[in-house]
CSV table of C-alpha atoms in Angstrom, one decimal:
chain,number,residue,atom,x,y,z
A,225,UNK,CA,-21.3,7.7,-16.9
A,226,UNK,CA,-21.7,11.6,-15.6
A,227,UNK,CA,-21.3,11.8,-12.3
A,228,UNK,CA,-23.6,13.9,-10.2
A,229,UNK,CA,-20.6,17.0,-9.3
A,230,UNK,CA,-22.8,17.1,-5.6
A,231,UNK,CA,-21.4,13.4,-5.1
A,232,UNK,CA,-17.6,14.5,-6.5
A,233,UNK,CA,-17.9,17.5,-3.7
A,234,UNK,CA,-18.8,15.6,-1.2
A,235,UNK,CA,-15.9,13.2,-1.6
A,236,UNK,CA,-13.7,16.5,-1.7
A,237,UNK,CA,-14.8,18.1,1.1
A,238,UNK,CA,-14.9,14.6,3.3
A,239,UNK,CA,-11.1,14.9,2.3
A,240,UNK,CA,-10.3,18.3,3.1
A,241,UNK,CA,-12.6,17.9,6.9
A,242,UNK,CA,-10.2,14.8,7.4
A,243,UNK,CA,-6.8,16.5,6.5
A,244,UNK,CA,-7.9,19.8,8.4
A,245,UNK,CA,-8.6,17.1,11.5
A,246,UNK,CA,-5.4,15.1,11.1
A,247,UNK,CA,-3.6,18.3,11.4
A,248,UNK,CA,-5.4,19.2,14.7
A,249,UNK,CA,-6.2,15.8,16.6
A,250,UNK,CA,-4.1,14.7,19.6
A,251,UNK,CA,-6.0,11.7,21.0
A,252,UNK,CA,-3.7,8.7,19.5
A,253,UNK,CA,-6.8,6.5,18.6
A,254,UNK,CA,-8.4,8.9,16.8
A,255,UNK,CA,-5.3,9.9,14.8
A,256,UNK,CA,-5.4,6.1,13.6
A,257,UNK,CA,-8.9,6.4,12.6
A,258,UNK,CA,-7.9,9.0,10.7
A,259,UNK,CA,-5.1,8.5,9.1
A,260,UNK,CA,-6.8,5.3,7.8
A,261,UNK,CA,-9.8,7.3,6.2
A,262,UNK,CA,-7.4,9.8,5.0
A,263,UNK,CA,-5.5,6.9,3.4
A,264,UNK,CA,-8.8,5.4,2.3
A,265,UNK,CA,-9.6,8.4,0.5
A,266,UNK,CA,-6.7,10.1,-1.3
A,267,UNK,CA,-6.8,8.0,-4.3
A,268,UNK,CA,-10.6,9.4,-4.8
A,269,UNK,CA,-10.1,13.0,-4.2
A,270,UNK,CA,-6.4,12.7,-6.8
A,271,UNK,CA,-9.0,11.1,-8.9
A,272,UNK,CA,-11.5,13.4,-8.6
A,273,UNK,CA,-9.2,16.2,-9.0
A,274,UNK,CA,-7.9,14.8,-12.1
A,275,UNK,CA,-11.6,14.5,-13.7
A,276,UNK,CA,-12.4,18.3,-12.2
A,277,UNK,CA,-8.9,19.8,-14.1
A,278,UNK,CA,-9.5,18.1,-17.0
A,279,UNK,CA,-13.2,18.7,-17.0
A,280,UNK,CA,-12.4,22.8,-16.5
A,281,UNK,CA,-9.8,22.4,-19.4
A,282,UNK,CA,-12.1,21.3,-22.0
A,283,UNK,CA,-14.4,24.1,-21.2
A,284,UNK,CA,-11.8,26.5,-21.6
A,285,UNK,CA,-10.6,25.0,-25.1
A,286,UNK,CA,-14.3,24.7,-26.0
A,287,UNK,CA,-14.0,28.2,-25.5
A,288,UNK,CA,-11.5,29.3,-27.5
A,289,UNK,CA,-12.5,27.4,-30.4
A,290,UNK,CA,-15.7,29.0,-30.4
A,291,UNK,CA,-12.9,31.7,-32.2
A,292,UNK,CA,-12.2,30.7,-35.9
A,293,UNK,CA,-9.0,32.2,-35.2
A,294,UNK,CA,-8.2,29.8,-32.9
A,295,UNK,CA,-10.4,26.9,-33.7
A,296,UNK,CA,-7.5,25.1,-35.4
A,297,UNK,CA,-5.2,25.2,-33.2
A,298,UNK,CA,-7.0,24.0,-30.0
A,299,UNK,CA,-8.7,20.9,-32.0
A,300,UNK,CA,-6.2,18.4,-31.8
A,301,UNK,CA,-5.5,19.1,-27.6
A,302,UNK,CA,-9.4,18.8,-27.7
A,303,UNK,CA,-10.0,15.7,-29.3
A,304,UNK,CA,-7.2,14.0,-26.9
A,305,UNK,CA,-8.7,15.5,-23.5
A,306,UNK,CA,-12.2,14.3,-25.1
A,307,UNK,CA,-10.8,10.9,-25.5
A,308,UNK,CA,-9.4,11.0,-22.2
A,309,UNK,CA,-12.7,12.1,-20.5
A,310,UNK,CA,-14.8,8.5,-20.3
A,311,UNK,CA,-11.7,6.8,-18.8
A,312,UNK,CA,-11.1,9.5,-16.3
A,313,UNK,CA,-14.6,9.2,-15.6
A,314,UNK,CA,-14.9,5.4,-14.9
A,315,UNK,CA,-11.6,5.2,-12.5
A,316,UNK,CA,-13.9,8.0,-10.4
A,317,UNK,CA,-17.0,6.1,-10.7
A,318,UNK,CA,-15.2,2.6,-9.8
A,319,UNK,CA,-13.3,4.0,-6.4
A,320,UNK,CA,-17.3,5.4,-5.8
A,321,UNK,CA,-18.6,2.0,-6.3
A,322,UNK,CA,-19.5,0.0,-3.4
A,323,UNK,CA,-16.1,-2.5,-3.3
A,324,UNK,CA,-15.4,-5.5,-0.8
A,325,UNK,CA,-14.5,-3.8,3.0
A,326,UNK,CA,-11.3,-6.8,2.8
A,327,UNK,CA,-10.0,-5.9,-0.6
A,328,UNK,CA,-6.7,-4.9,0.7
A,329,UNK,CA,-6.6,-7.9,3.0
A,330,UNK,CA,-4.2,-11.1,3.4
A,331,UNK,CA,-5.8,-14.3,3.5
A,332,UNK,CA,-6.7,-17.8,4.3
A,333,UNK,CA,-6.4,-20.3,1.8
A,334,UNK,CA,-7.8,-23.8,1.8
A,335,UNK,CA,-7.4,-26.5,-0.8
A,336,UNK,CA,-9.4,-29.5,-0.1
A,337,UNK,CA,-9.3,-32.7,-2.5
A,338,UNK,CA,-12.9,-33.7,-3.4
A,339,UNK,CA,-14.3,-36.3,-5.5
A,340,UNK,CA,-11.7,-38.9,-7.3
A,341,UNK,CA,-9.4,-40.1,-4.4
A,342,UNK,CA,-5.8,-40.5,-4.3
A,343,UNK,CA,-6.1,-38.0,-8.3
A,344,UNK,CA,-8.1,-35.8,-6.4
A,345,UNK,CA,-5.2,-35.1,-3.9
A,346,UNK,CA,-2.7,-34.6,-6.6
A,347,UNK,CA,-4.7,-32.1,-8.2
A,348,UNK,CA,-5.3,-30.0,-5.1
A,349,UNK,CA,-1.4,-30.5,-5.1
A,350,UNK,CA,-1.5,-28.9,-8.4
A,351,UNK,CA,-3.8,-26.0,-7.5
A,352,UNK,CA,-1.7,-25.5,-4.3
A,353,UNK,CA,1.4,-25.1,-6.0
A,354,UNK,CA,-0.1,-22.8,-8.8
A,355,UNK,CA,-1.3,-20.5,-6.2
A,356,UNK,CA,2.1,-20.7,-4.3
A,357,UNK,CA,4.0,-19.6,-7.5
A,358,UNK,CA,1.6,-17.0,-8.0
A,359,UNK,CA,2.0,-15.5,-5.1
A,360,UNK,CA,5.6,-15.7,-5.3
A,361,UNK,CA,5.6,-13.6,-8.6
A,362,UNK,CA,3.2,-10.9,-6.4
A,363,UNK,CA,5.9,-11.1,-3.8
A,364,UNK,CA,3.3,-12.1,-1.1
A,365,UNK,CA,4.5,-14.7,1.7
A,366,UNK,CA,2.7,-18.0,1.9
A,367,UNK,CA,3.0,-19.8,5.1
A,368,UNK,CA,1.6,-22.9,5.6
A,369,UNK,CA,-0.9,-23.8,8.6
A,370,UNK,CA,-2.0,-27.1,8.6
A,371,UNK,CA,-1.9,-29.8,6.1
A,372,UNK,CA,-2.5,-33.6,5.2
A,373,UNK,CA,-1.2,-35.4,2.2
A,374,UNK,CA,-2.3,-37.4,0.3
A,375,UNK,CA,-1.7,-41.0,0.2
A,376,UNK,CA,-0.2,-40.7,-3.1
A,377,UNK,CA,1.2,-37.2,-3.0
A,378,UNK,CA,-0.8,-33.8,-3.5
A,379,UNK,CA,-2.7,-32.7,-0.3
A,380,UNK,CA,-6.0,-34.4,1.0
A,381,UNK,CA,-6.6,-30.9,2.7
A,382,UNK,CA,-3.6,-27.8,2.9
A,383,UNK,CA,-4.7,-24.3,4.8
A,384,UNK,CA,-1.9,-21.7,4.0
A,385,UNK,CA,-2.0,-18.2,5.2
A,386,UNK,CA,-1.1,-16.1,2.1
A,387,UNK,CA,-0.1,-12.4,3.7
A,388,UNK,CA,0.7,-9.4,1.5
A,389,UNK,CA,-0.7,-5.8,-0.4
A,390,UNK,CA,-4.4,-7.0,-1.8
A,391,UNK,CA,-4.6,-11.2,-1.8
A,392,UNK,CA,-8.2,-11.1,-1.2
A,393,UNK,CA,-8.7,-9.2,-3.3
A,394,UNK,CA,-7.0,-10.8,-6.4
A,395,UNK,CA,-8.1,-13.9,-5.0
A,396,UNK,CA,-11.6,-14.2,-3.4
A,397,UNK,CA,-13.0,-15.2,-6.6
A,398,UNK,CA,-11.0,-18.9,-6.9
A,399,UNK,CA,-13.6,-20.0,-3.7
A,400,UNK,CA,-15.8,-23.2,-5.3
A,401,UNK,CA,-15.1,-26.2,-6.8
A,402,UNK,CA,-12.5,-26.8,-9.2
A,403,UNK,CA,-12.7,-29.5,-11.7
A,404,UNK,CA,-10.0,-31.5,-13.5
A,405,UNK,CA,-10.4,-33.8,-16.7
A,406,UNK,CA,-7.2,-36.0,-17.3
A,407,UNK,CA,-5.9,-39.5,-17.4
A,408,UNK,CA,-4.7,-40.4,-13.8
A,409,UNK,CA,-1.0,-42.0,-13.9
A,410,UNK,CA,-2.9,-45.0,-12.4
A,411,UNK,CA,-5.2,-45.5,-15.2
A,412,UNK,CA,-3.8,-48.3,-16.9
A,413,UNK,CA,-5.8,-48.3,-20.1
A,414,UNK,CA,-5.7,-44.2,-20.6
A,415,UNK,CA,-9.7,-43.3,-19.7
A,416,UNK,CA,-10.2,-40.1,-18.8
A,417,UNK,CA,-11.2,-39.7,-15.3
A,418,UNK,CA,-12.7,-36.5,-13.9
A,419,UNK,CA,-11.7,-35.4,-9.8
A,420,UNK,CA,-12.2,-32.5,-8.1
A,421,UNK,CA,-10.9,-30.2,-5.7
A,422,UNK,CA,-12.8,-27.2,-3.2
A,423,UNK,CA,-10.6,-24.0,-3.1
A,424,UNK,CA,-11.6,-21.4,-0.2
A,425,UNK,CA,-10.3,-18.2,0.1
A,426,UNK,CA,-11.3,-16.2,3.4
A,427,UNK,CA,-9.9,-12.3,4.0
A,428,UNK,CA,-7.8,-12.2,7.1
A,429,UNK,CA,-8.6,-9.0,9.0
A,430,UNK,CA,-6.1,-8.0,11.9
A,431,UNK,CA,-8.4,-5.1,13.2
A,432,UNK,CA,-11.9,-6.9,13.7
A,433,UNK,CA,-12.8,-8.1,16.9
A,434,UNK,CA,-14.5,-11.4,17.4
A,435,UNK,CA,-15.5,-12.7,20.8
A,436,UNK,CA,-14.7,-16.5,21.2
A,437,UNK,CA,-15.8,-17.4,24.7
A,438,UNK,CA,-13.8,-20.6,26.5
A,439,UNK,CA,-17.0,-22.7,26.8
A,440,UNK,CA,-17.9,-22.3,23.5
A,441,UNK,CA,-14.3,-24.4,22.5
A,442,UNK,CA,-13.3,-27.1,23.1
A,443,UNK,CA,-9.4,-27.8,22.1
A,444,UNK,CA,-7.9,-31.5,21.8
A,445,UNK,CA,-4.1,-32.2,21.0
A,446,UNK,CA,-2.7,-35.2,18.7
A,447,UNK,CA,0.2,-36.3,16.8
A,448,UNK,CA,1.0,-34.6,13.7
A,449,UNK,CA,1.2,-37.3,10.6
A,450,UNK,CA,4.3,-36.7,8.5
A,451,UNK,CA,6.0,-38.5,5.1
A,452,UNK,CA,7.6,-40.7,7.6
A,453,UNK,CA,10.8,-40.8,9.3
A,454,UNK,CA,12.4,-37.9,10.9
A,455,UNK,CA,9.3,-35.8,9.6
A,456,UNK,CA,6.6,-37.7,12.2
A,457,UNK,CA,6.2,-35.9,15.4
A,458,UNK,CA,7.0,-37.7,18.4
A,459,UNK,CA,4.8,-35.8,20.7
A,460,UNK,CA,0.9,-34.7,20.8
A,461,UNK,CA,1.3,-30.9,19.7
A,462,UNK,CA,-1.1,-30.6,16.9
A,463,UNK,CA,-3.8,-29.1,17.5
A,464,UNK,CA,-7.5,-29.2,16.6
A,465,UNK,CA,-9.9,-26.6,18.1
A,466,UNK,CA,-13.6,-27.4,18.1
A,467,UNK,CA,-16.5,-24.2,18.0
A,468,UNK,CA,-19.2,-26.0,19.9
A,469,UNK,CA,-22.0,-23.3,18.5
A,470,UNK,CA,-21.3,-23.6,14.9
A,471,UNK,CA,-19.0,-26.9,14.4
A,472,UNK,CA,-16.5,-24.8,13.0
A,473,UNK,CA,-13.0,-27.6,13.3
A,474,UNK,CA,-9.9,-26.1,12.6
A,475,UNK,CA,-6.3,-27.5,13.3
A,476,UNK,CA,-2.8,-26.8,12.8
A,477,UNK,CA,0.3,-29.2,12.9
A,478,UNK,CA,3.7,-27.8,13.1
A,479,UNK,CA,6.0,-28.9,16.0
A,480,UNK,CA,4.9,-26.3,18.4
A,481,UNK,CA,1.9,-26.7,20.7
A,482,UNK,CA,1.6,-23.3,21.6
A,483,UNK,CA,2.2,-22.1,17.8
A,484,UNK,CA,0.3,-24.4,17.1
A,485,UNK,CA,-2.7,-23.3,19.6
A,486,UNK,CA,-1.9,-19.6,18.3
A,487,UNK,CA,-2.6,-20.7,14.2
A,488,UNK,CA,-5.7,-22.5,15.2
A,489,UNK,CA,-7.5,-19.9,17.4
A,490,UNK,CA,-6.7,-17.6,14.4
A,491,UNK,CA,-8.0,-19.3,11.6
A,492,UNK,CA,-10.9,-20.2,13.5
A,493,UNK,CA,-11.4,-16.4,14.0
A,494,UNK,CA,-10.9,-15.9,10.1
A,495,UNK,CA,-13.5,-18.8,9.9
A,496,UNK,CA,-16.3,-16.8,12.0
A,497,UNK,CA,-15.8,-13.7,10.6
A,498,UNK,CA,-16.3,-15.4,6.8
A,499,UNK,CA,-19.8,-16.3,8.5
A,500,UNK,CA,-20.5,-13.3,9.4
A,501,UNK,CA,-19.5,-11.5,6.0
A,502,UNK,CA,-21.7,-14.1,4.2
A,503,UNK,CA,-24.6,-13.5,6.6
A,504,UNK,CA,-24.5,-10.0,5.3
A,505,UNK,CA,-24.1,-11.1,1.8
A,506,UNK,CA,-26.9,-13.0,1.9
A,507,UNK,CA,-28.8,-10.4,3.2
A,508,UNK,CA,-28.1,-8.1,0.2
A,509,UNK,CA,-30.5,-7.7,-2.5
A,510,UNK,CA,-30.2,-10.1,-5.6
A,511,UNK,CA,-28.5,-7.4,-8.0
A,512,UNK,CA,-25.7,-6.9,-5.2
A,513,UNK,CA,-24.9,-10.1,-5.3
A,514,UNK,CA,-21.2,-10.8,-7.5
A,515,UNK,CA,-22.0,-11.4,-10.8
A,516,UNK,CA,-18.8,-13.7,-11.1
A,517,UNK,CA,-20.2,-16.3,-8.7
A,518,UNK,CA,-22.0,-16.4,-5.2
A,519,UNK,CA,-19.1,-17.7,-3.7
A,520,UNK,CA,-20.4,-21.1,-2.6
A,521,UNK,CA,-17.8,-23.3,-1.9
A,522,UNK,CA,-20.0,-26.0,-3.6
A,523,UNK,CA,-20.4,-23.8,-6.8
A,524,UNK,CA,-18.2,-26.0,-9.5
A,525,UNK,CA,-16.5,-22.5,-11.2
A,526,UNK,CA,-13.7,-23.6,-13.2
A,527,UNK,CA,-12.6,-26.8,-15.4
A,528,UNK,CA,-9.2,-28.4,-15.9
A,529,UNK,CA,-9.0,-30.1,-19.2
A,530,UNK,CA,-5.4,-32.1,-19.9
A,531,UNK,CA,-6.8,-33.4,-23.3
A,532,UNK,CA,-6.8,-30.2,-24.3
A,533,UNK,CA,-5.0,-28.4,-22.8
A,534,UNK,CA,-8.0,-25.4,-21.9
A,535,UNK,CA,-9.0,-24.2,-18.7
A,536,UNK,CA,-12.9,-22.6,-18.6
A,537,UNK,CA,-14.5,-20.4,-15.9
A,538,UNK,CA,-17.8,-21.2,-16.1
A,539,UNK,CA,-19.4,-18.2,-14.3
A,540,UNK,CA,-17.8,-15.5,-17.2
A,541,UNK,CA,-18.0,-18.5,-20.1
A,542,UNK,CA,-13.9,-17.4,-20.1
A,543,UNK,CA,-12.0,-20.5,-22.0
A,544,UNK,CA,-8.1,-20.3,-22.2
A,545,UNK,CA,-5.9,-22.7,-23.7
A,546,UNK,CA,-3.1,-22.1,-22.0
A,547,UNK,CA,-3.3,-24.9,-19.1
A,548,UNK,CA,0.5,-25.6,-18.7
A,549,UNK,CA,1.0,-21.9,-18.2
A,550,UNK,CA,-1.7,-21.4,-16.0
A,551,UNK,CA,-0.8,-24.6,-13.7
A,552,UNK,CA,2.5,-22.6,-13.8
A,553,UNK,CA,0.8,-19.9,-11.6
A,554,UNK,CA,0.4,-17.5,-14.5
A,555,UNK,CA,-3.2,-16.9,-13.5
A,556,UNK,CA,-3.4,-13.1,-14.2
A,557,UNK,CA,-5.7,-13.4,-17.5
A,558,UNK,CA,-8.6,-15.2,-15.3
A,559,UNK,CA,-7.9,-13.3,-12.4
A,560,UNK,CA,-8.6,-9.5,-14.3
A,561,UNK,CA,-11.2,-11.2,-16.9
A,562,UNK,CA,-13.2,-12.0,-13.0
A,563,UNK,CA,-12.3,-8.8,-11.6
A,564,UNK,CA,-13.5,-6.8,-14.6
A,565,UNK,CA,-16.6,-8.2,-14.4
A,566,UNK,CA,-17.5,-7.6,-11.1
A,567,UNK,CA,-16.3,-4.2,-11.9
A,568,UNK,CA,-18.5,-3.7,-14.3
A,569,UNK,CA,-21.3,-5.2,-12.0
A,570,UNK,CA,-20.3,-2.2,-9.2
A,571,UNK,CA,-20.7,0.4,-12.2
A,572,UNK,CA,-23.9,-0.8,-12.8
A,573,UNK,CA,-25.2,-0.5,-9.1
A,574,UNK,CA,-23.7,2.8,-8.7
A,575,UNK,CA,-25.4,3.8,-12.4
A,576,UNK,CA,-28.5,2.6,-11.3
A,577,UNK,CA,-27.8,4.3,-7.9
A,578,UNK,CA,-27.3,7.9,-9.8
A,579,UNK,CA,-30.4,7.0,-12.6
């Protein structure tokens, strides 16, 4: 793709009017603002730079081996800035591409056990733990906000905050329904049964402000449920917040009412703001929308098959037989076979944008 140099110089000179304002702004708010663009946008003007040096360079060895005298020895430097060209070009064109506002942002996730019953709870036990080890090999924190087991292990519903550099980012794309295919250690005569579980994964943004009003809540305490003995809590300080205007329920069990109160009132604000950034992706036109997937939680994405041993994204057509590995939390091949492609769905906008 050649980018338009008026677009390059624009992100330039947005960089330089920021830096030359950093240097002169006193008022403390507006030194955050900027110092957030300016953070925003380094990594496009180094790029940019990059793609203008090398750019100027093969001009100037064009130049020079426009002189048989010196054809032969600028060729081989020629061919390797040639090759290196296209690649400089695309990192330029995919920091220009239009890219998710929460990219960089911790998140929310939710494991839910769907069809299938008590296997249905062990295998959103098994998708829980697979994301919990792969966020312990990204050195991200998991911390867990509400949960509810499953009568024979696993989780009948888990909601974790995962906080770190980027989780939404790497993991926005697990949000549907997750299918497994495998014989349940209760199946007596070794049928395949097939359960499912609903993954969601929602950004968690510190710096956006949404209004929940007291009458628009209404809160209710209970006892947490436990594995039994010392675990049950003797007192009523779960906690389970209702949004009257949208039926929103969220809830949050550890021993603490007032932590408790805390984790609720912000997940629930997590919750609204997801609504709000599917509002607007809904109102985007058709060829905005991902390519990997519309994100409906009721979209069935990805299948689990023991038999097998494969695992299949359906929205790519991406089949890898590596199951124990990826159970395991190695989930790096899907994750960058679903990010490319909705990397190569933003260079198509922005191509289409420039055309």
């Amino acid at each position: 793709m050649r980018l338009p140099q008026a677009r390059l110089d624009q992100v330039l000179d947005r960089f330089h009017q920021v830096e030359a304002r950093m240097g002169a702004a006193s008022d403390g708010a507006e030194i955050v603002r900027l110092s957030k663009e300016h953070a925003e946008l380094k990594p496009v003007a180094d790029a940019v730079q990059a793609l203008a040096r090398a750019r100027a360079e093969v001009e100037d060895l064009q130049s020079m081996a426009a002189d048989p005298e010196m054809a032969a020895m600028v060729a081989d430097e020629l061919d390797v800035l040639n090759e290196r060209l296209p690649e400089l070009e695309r990192e330029v064109a995919l920091l220009l591409a239009p890219r998710d506002a929460d990219e960089n942002a911790s998140a929310v996730l939710e494991v839910r056990a769907g069809t299938g019953g008590d296997e249905a709870a062990l295998f959103a036990g098994d998708l829980f733990r697979m994301y919990s080890r792969y966020a312990s090999t990204r050195g991200w924190r998991v911390e867990i906000d509400s949960i509810a087991e499953g009568d024979a292990g696993g989780y009948k519903e888990i909601v974790a905050t995962v906080t770190g550099e980027g989780v939404f980012g790497r993991l926005k794309f697990e949000s549907g329904v997750h299918r497994v295919q495998r014989v349940p250690a209760t199946e007596a005569q070794g049928r395949i049964h097939t359960s499912a579980a609903t993954v969601a994964v929602l950004p968690e943004v510190e710096d956006v402000e949404i209004e929940i009003r007291d009458q628009d809540i209404r809160i209710d305490t209970f006892r947490a449920s436990g594995s039994g003995g010392q675990h049950v809590n003797k007192t009523d300080s779960a906690v389970r917040i209702t949004h009257l205007p949208t039926g929103i329920v969220v809830t949050s069990s550890e021993k603490s009412q007032h932590v408790n109160r805390d984790k609720a009132m912000k997940n629930l604000r997590v919750r609204l703001y997801d609504m709000q950034r599917q509002a607007k992706d809904a109102a985007r036109s058709d060829a905005r929308k991902s390519q990997v997937g519309s994100g409906d939680r009721s979209e069935r994405i990805r299948t689990y098959n023991f038999p097998q041993g494969r695992v299949t994204d359906h929205r790519i057509g991406l089949t890898l037989h590596s199951l124990p590995q990826i159970l395991e939390g190695d989930i790096d091949p899907m994750l960058n076979a679903l990010i490319a492609e909705d990397q190569a769905a933003r260079l198509a906008d922005l191509e289409a944008e420039f055309s």
